[in-house]
Coordinates of C-alpha atoms in Angstrom, one line a residue:
Chain D
M1 CA -24.7 -13.4 9.7
S2 CA -24.8 -10.1 11.4
I3 CA -21.9 -7.7 11.4
R4 CA -19.6 -8.1 14.4
Y5 CA -19.3 -5.3 16.9
L6 CA -15.7 -5.1 18.3
T7 CA -14.5 -4.8 21.8
A8 CA -11.8 -2.2 22.4
R9 CA -9.3 -5.0 22.7
L10 CA -10.3 -6.6 19.4
A11 CA -10.3 -3.2 17.6
Q12 CA -6.8 -2.7 18.9
Q13 CA -5.7 -6.2 17.8
I14 CA -7.0 -5.7 14.3
D15 CA -5.3 -2.4 14.1
E16 CA -2.0 -3.9 15.2
E17 CA -2.3 -6.8 12.7
L18 CA -3.1 -4.5 9.8
M19 CA 0.0 -2.4 10.6
G20 CA 2.2 -5.3 11.7
A21 CA 4.2 -7.9 9.9
W22 CA 1.1 -9.7 8.6
G23 CA -0.8 -6.7 7.2
A24 CA 2.2 -4.6 6.1
F25 CA 0.1 -1.5 5.9
S26 CA 1.6 1.9 6.9
I27 CA -0.5 4.2 9.1
D28 CA -0.3 6.7 6.2
Q29 CA -2.2 4.3 4.0
L30 CA -4.8 3.4 6.5
M31 CA -5.4 7.0 7.5
E32 CA -5.7 8.0 3.9
L33 CA -8.4 5.5 3.2
A34 CA -10.2 6.0 6.5
G35 CA -10.2 9.8 6.1
L36 CA -11.4 9.4 2.5
S37 CA -14.3 7.3 3.8
C38 CA -15.3 10.0 6.3
A39 CA -15.2 12.7 3.6
Q40 CA -17.6 10.6 1.4
T41 CA -20.3 10.8 4.1
E42 CA -20.7 14.6 4.0
K43 CA -23.6 16.4 2.4
Y44 CA -23.3 20.0 3.7
R45 CA -21.0 22.7 2.4
R46 CA -19.5 24.2 5.5
V47 CA -17.9 21.5 7.7
L48 CA -16.2 22.1 11.1
V49 CA -13.7 19.3 11.4
C50 CA -13.0 18.8 15.1
C51 CA -9.8 16.8 15.6
G52 CA -8.4 15.2 18.7
P53 CA -4.6 14.8 19.3
G54 CA -4.4 11.1 18.3
N55 CA -5.0 8.9 15.2
Q56 CA -8.6 9.8 15.2
G57 CA -7.7 13.5 14.7
G58 CA -5.4 12.3 11.9
D59 CA -8.4 10.7 10.1
G60 CA -10.1 14.1 10.6
L61 CA -7.3 16.0 8.9
V62 CA -7.3 13.6 6.0
A63 CA -11.1 14.0 5.7
A64 CA -10.7 17.8 5.7
R65 CA -8.3 17.6 2.8
H66 CA -10.5 15.4 0.7
L67 CA -13.5 17.5 1.6
R68 CA -11.7 20.5 0.2
M69 CA -10.8 18.5 -2.9
F70 CA -14.5 17.6 -3.3
G71 CA -15.5 21.3 -3.2
Y72 CA -16.6 21.6 0.4
E73 CA -15.5 24.3 2.8
P74 CA -13.9 22.7 5.8
T75 CA -12.6 24.5 8.8
I76 CA -10.3 22.7 11.2
Y77 CA -10.5 22.9 15.0
M78 CA -7.8 21.1 17.0
P79 CA -8.2 22.1 20.7
K80 CA -5.0 20.1 21.4
P81 CA -3.0 19.4 18.2
G82 CA -1.2 16.1 18.0
S83 CA 2.6 15.9 18.4
K84 CA 3.4 13.0 16.1
D85 CA 5.2 13.8 12.8
I86 CA 2.4 12.3 10.7
Y87 CA -0.2 14.6 12.5
K88 CA 1.9 17.7 11.7
R89 CA 2.4 16.6 8.1
L90 CA -1.4 16.0 7.6
H91 CA -2.0 19.5 9.0
K92 CA 0.6 21.0 6.7
Q93 CA -1.2 19.4 3.8
C94 CA -4.4 21.1 4.9
D95 CA -2.6 24.4 5.2
N96 CA -1.4 24.0 1.7
M97 CA -5.0 23.5 0.6
K98 CA -5.8 26.9 2.3
I99 CA -8.1 25.2 4.7
K100 CA -8.7 27.5 7.7
S101 CA -7.7 26.3 11.1
L102 CA -8.9 27.9 14.3
L103 CA -6.2 28.5 16.9
P104 CA -6.0 25.7 19.5
D105 CA -6.7 28.3 22.2
A106 CA -9.6 29.9 20.3
T107 CA -12.0 31.5 22.8
I108 CA -15.4 30.2 23.5
D109 CA -16.8 33.2 21.7
E110 CA -14.7 32.5 18.5
L111 CA -15.8 28.9 18.6
R112 CA -19.5 29.9 19.0
S113 CA -19.1 32.3 16.1
T114 CA -17.6 29.6 13.9
L115 CA -20.2 27.1 14.9
S116 CA -22.9 29.6 13.9
S117 CA -21.6 29.7 10.3
T118 CA -21.1 25.9 10.2
D119 CA -23.5 23.5 8.4
V120 CA -22.3 20.3 9.9
I121 CA -19.6 19.1 12.5
L122 CA -17.3 16.2 11.8
D123 CA -16.4 14.8 15.2
A124 CA -12.9 13.2 15.0
I125 CA -11.9 13.9 18.6
F126 CA -11.7 10.6 20.4
G127 CA -11.3 7.1 18.8
F128 CA -11.5 3.5 20.0
S129 CA -8.5 3.9 22.3
F130 CA -10.3 6.6 24.3
K131 CA -10.6 6.0 28.0
G132 CA -12.5 8.4 30.1
P133 CA -12.9 10.7 31.8
V134 CA -13.0 13.6 29.4
R135 CA -10.2 16.0 30.3
A136 CA -9.5 19.6 29.6
P137 CA -9.8 21.2 27.1
F138 CA -12.3 18.7 25.8
D139 CA -14.5 18.9 28.8
E140 CA -15.6 22.3 27.6
V141 CA -15.4 21.5 23.8
L142 CA -17.8 18.5 23.8
P143 CA -20.7 20.3 25.5
L144 CA -20.2 23.3 23.2
I145 CA -20.4 21.0 20.2
S146 CA -23.5 19.3 21.6
S147 CA -25.3 22.5 22.4
S148 CA -24.7 23.9 18.9
K149 CA -27.7 22.0 17.5
K150 CA -25.8 21.5 14.3
P151 CA -25.9 18.1 12.6
I152 CA -22.9 16.0 13.7
V153 CA -21.1 13.2 11.9
S154 CA -18.9 11.2 14.3
V155 CA -15.9 9.1 13.2
D156 CA -15.7 5.5 14.5
I157 CA -17.2 6.1 18.0
P158 CA -18.9 9.3 19.1
S159 CA -16.5 11.4 21.3
G160 CA -16.9 10.9 25.0
W161 CA -18.6 7.4 24.6
N162 CA -17.2 4.4 26.2
V163 CA -15.9 2.2 23.3
E164 CA -17.8 -0.8 24.7
K165 CA -20.6 0.6 26.8
G166 CA -21.6 3.6 24.7
N167 CA -22.9 6.9 26.1
E168 CA -23.7 5.4 29.5
E169 CA -22.4 8.4 31.4
G170 CA -24.2 10.8 29.1
V171 CA -21.2 13.1 28.6
G172 CA -20.6 12.1 25.0
I173 CA -21.6 13.7 21.7
V174 CA -24.8 12.4 20.2
P175 CA -24.3 12.4 16.5
D176 CA -26.8 12.2 13.6
V177 CA -24.5 10.1 11.6
L178 CA -21.7 7.6 12.6
V179 CA -18.9 6.4 10.3
S180 CA -17.5 3.2 11.9
L181 CA -14.1 2.4 10.6
T182 CA -13.0 -1.2 9.8
A183 CA -15.9 -2.6 11.9
P184 CA -18.3 -1.0 14.4
K185 CA -17.4 -1.0 18.0
E186 CA -19.5 -2.5 20.8
G187 CA -20.4 1.0 22.2
A188 CA -22.1 1.8 18.9
R189 CA -24.8 -0.8 19.3
S190 CA -27.1 1.8 21.0
F191 CA -26.5 4.4 18.3
K192 CA -29.8 5.3 16.6
G193 CA -28.9 7.5 13.6
R194 CA -27.6 6.7 10.1
H195 CA -24.7 4.4 10.4
F196 CA -22.0 4.0 7.7
L197 CA -19.0 1.7 7.6
G198 CA -15.8 3.0 6.1
G199 CA -12.1 1.9 5.9
R200 CA -12.4 -0.4 2.9
F201 CA -9.0 -2.1 3.4
V202 CA -9.7 -5.3 5.4
P203 CA -8.4 -8.4 3.6
K204 CA -11.0 -11.1 3.3
A205 CA -8.7 -13.5 5.2
M206 CA -8.7 -11.2 8.1
E207 CA -12.4 -10.6 7.9
E208 CA -13.0 -14.3 8.1
R209 CA -10.5 -15.0 10.8
F210 CA -12.1 -12.4 13.1
Q211 CA -15.7 -13.3 11.8
L212 CA -16.4 -9.6 11.1
N213 CA -19.2 -10.4 8.6
L214 CA -18.7 -7.1 6.8
P215 CA -21.4 -5.9 4.4
E216 CA -20.5 -5.5 0.7
Y217 CA -19.4 -2.2 -0.5
L218 CA -20.8 -1.1 -3.9
G219 CA -18.6 -0.3 -6.9
T220 CA -15.7 2.0 -6.0
E221 CA -17.5 3.5 -2.9
Q222 CA -15.4 3.8 0.2
I223 CA -18.4 3.7 2.5
V224 CA -21.5 1.4 2.9
E225 CA -24.6 2.2 4.9
L226 CA -25.4 -0.4 7.6
S227 CA -29.1 -1.2 7.6
Q228 CA -31.0 -1.4 10.9
E229 CA -31.4 -5.1 10.3
Q230 CA -27.6 -5.5 10.4
E231 CA -27.5 -4.2 14.0
P232 CA -28.3 -7.0 16.3
Q233 CA -30.1 -6.3 19.5
R234 CA -28.4 -6.9 22.8
L235 CA -29.9 -9.6 25.0
Chain I
M1 CA -6.9 27.5 -20.6
S2 CA -5.7 24.1 -21.8
I3 CA -4.3 21.6 -19.4
R4 CA -0.5 21.7 -19.2
Y5 CA 1.6 18.8 -20.4
L6 CA 4.7 18.3 -18.3
T7 CA 8.3 17.8 -19.2
A8 CA 10.1 15.0 -17.4
R9 CA 11.9 17.6 -15.4
L10 CA 8.8 19.4 -14.3
A11 CA 7.0 16.1 -13.4
Q12 CA 10.1 15.3 -11.3
Q13 CA 10.0 18.8 -9.6
I14 CA 6.3 18.5 -8.8
D15 CA 6.8 15.0 -7.3
E16 CA 9.7 16.3 -5.2
E17 CA 7.7 19.3 -3.9
L18 CA 4.7 17.2 -3.1
M19 CA 6.9 14.9 -1.0
G20 CA 9.3 17.6 0.3
A21 CA 9.0 20.1 3.1
W22 CA 6.3 22.1 1.2
G23 CA 3.9 19.3 0.3
A24 CA 4.6 17.1 3.3
F25 CA 3.0 14.1 1.6
S26 CA 4.5 10.7 2.2
I27 CA 5.0 8.4 -0.8
D28 CA 2.5 6.0 0.9
Q29 CA -0.2 8.6 0.7
L30 CA 0.4 9.6 -2.9
M31 CA 0.7 6.0 -4.1
E32 CA -2.5 5.1 -2.4
L33 CA -4.4 7.8 -4.1
A34 CA -2.7 7.3 -7.5
G35 CA -3.3 3.5 -7.4
L36 CA -6.9 4.1 -6.4
S37 CA -7.3 6.4 -9.4
C38 CA -6.0 3.6 -11.7
A39 CA -8.3 1.0 -10.2
Q40 CA -11.3 3.3 -10.9
T41 CA -10.7 3.2 -14.7
E42 CA -11.2 -0.5 -15.1
K43 CA -14.2 -2.1 -16.7
Y44 CA -13.3 -5.7 -17.3
R45 CA -13.1 -8.5 -14.7
R46 CA -9.8 -10.2 -15.2
V47 CA -7.0 -7.7 -15.1
L48 CA -3.3 -8.6 -15.6
V49 CA -1.4 -5.9 -13.6
C50 CA 2.1 -5.6 -15.0
C51 CA 4.4 -3.8 -12.6
G52 CA 7.8 -2.4 -13.1
P53 CA 10.5 -2.2 -10.3
G54 CA 9.9 1.5 -9.4
N55 CA 7.2 3.7 -8.1
Q56 CA 5.1 3.1 -11.2
G57 CA 5.0 -0.6 -10.2
G58 CA 4.0 0.5 -6.7
D59 CA 1.0 2.3 -8.1
G60 CA 0.2 -0.9 -10.0
L61 CA 0.3 -2.9 -6.8
V62 CA -2.0 -0.4 -5.0
A63 CA -4.3 -0.6 -8.0
A64 CA -4.4 -4.4 -7.9
R65 CA -5.4 -4.3 -4.2
H66 CA -8.2 -1.9 -4.8
L67 CA -9.3 -3.8 -7.9
R68 CA -9.7 -6.9 -5.7
M69 CA -11.6 -4.8 -3.2
F70 CA -13.9 -3.7 -6.0
G71 CA -14.6 -7.3 -7.0
Y72 CA -12.3 -7.6 -10.0
E73 CA -9.9 -10.5 -10.5
P74 CA -6.4 -9.0 -10.7
T75 CA -3.3 -11.1 -11.4
I76 CA 0.1 -9.5 -10.8
Y77 CA 3.1 -9.8 -13.0
M78 CA 6.4 -8.3 -11.9
P79 CA 9.1 -9.3 -14.3
K80 CA 11.6 -7.5 -12.0
P81 CA 10.2 -6.9 -8.5
G82 CA 11.2 -3.7 -6.8
S83 CA 13.7 -3.8 -3.9
K84 CA 12.3 -0.9 -1.8
D85 CA 10.6 -1.6 1.5
I86 CA 7.3 0.1 0.4
Y87 CA 7.3 -2.1 -2.8
K88 CA 7.6 -5.3 -0.7
R89 CA 4.9 -4.1 1.7
L90 CA 2.5 -3.3 -1.2
H91 CA 3.1 -6.7 -2.6
K92 CA 2.5 -8.4 0.8
Q93 CA -0.8 -6.5 1.0
C94 CA -1.8 -8.1 -2.3
D95 CA -0.7 -11.5 -1.1
N96 CA -2.9 -11.0 1.9
M97 CA -5.8 -10.3 -0.5
K98 CA -5.1 -13.7 -2.2
I99 CA -4.2 -11.9 -5.4
K100 CA -2.2 -14.3 -7.6
S101 CA 1.2 -13.2 -8.7
L102 CA 3.1 -14.8 -11.5
L103 CA 6.7 -15.7 -10.7
P104 CA 9.2 -13.1 -11.9
D105 CA 10.8 -15.7 -14.1
A106 CA 7.6 -17.0 -15.5
T107 CA 8.2 -18.6 -18.9
I108 CA 6.9 -17.0 -22.1
D109 CA 4.5 -19.9 -22.4
E110 CA 3.1 -19.2 -18.9
L111 CA 2.8 -15.6 -19.7
R112 CA 1.0 -16.3 -23.0
S113 CA -1.4 -18.7 -21.2
T114 CA -2.1 -16.0 -18.5
L115 CA -2.7 -13.4 -21.2
S116 CA -5.2 -15.6 -23.0
S117 CA -7.3 -15.7 -19.9
T118 CA -7.0 -12.0 -19.3
D119 CA -9.6 -9.4 -20.2
V120 CA -7.4 -6.3 -19.9
I121 CA -3.8 -5.4 -19.1
L122 CA -2.9 -2.6 -16.7
D123 CA 0.5 -1.4 -17.8
A124 CA 2.4 0.0 -14.7
I125 CA 5.8 -0.9 -15.9
F126 CA 7.7 2.4 -16.6
G127 CA 6.8 5.8 -15.3
F128 CA 7.9 9.4 -16.0
S129 CA 11.5 8.7 -14.8
F130 CA 11.9 6.1 -17.5
K131 CA 14.9 6.6 -19.8
G132 CA 15.4 4.2 -22.6
P133 CA 16.5 1.9 -24.0
V134 CA 14.2 -0.9 -22.8
R135 CA 16.4 -3.4 -21.2
A136 CA 15.9 -7.1 -20.3
P137 CA 13.6 -8.6 -19.2
F138 CA 11.3 -5.8 -20.4
D139 CA 12.6 -6.0 -24.0
E140 CA 10.8 -9.3 -24.2
V141 CA 7.8 -8.4 -22.0
L142 CA 6.7 -5.2 -23.9
P143 CA 6.4 -6.9 -27.3
L144 CA 4.5 -9.8 -25.7
I145 CA 2.0 -7.5 -24.1
S146 CA 1.6 -5.6 -27.4
S147 CA 1.0 -8.7 -29.4
S148 CA -1.6 -10.1 -27.0
K149 CA -4.3 -7.9 -28.7
K150 CA -5.9 -7.4 -25.3
P151 CA -7.1 -4.0 -24.3
I152 CA -4.4 -2.1 -22.4
V153 CA -4.7 0.6 -19.8
S154 CA -1.4 2.4 -19.2
V155 CA -0.5 4.3 -16.1
D156 CA 0.9 7.9 -16.5
I157 CA 2.9 7.2 -19.7
P158 CA 2.7 4.1 -21.8
S159 CA 5.7 1.9 -21.1
G160 CA 8.6 2.3 -23.5
W161 CA 7.5 5.8 -24.6
N162 CA 9.9 8.7 -24.2
V163 CA 8.3 10.9 -21.5
E164 CA 8.6 13.9 -23.7
K165 CA 8.7 12.6 -27.3
G166 CA 6.2 9.9 -27.0
N167 CA 6.5 6.6 -29.0
E168 CA 8.9 8.0 -31.5
E169 CA 11.0 4.9 -31.6
G170 CA 8.0 2.6 -31.9
V171 CA 9.1 0.2 -29.2
G172 CA 6.5 1.3 -26.7
I173 CA 3.1 -0.2 -25.7
V174 CA 0.1 1.4 -27.5
P175 CA -2.7 1.5 -25.0
D176 CA -6.4 1.9 -25.4
V177 CA -6.7 4.0 -22.3
L178 CA -4.2 6.2 -20.5
V179 CA -4.4 7.4 -16.9
S180 CA -2.1 10.4 -16.5
L181 CA -1.2 11.0 -12.8
T182 CA -1.1 14.5 -11.4
A183 CA -0.9 16.1 -14.9
P184 CA -0.2 14.6 -18.4
K185 CA 3.3 14.4 -19.7
E186 CA 4.5 15.9 -22.9
G187 CA 5.0 12.5 -24.5
A188 CA 1.2 11.8 -24.1
R189 CA 0.2 14.6 -26.5
S190 CA 0.2 12.1 -29.4
F191 CA -1.9 9.6 -27.5
K192 CA -5.2 9.0 -29.4
G193 CA -7.3 6.8 -27.0
R194 CA -9.4 7.6 -24.0
H195 CA -7.4 9.7 -21.6
F196 CA -8.1 10.1 -17.9
L197 CA -6.4 12.1 -15.3
G198 CA -5.9 10.7 -11.8
G199 CA -4.0 11.6 -8.6
R200 CA -6.5 14.0 -7.0
F201 CA -4.1 15.4 -4.5
V202 CA -2.6 18.5 -6.1
P203 CA -3.2 21.6 -3.9
K204 CA -4.7 24.5 -5.8
A205 CA -1.8 26.7 -4.9
M206 CA 0.6 24.3 -6.5
E207 CA -1.7 23.9 -9.5
E208 CA -1.7 27.7 -10.0
R209 CA 2.1 28.1 -9.4
F210 CA 2.8 25.6 -12.1
Q211 CA -0.1 26.7 -14.3
L212 CA -1.3 23.1 -14.6
N213 CA -4.9 24.1 -15.5
L214 CA -6.3 20.9 -14.3
P215 CA -9.9 20.0 -15.1
E216 CA -12.6 19.7 -12.4
Y217 CA -13.0 16.3 -10.9
L218 CA -16.7 15.4 -10.2
G219 CA -18.1 14.5 -6.8
T220 CA -15.9 12.1 -5.0
E221 CA -14.4 10.6 -8.1
Q222 CA -10.6 10.1 -8.2
I223 CA -10.4 10.3 -12.0
V224 CA -11.7 12.7 -14.6
E225 CA -11.7 12.1 -18.4
L226 CA -9.9 14.6 -20.5
S227 CA -11.8 15.6 -23.6
Q228 CA -10.1 15.9 -27.0
E229 CA -10.6 19.6 -26.8
Q230 CA -8.4 19.8 -23.8
E231 CA -5.5 18.3 -25.6
P232 CA -3.8 21.1 -27.6
Q233 CA -2.2 20.3 -30.9
R234 CA 1.5 20.7 -31.4
L235 CA 2.6 23.3 -33.8

């Protein structure tokens, strides 16, 4: 059985059940494990962690903290910091780790300069609840990231992609690596790079109920690579 | 520099700072990482996870969930389940994973029977805020665990030990493996078995301020083994 690709609606439903009365998870727990997954995919030392204002950005902040713990050199860029309490706490935790954050209103020149001394970009800008179009300030940020020619690792769905239709409009980031969380989204079917799955917290009963057909994670790993064979072709 | 062994008061202070305005961590985050550490120490398939009513028991519940994720067969035993919301949620998460829980009022016979089909015991009964004496029902549970002759992994401080003076009164569990969380406690100085450190979330600034002299964790590991050399002798 092939792994299931989720519609935006199904992804939302799974998220709600995990954090609702049935699943009983707090968002703190799920973000911690999701961000830890993302941090486990990195290979290069200097990581620019680009965070959106929502939960996806929160995953990025958790990843930045674990990256620092693992000995990497993350720098955080939040063009529009989130307003939720958890987002602020996650950023404070990064501050405590002496992780550098660019100012939200960093100039294009500052951003270019930072990009030039970056080995890889972690794209945690938009997640599965993204609905276009790409608005300011991200309409300038996404092209800048794309034009940097640096390797990009995207979290869950590449930023700017339609969650179900992929990069149809061509305005999205085209990453080298994708870390799908919980289960891959429909829009990721057309993704051609290395594809990992993270978010090792889905109960078997839930996996079966939603027929997710998740691959087996190895040992204590928080990520598993999806082979090409596991990605079914669209008719 | 040798790793620092914490007094009960210092352990408490560090915990409060991690979760206070400075550290900005939620208990959900810290428990998730602490429990994940504990799960990473296991080697045997059938694990009886013994949980106390406090935060230590919560770490045990998180460990049980990750153990299941890693392919182990945990069984939970909570002689006195915790009353906090987070404790109940953590147990619900385990129920969702189809992890068997013994009833709190399991008879001695049931407990003996379960112990006979157990490969290893994870002792998450009492933590660093334990102050003796050992009261019911634990005054019966600790001797039963000790007399089972099964390998025991204790979390943070072996249950029944004085956090600073160790197993002076001889009523505590004597484990084969100890997983100290954040930093080892004074009482663990006299521990002779394999000693791991877990809870990979202490910011460097905090480590330095409290002169913890923590060892380096490797790669993405959430535990690190403390060598005998790192455990200074008492005068």
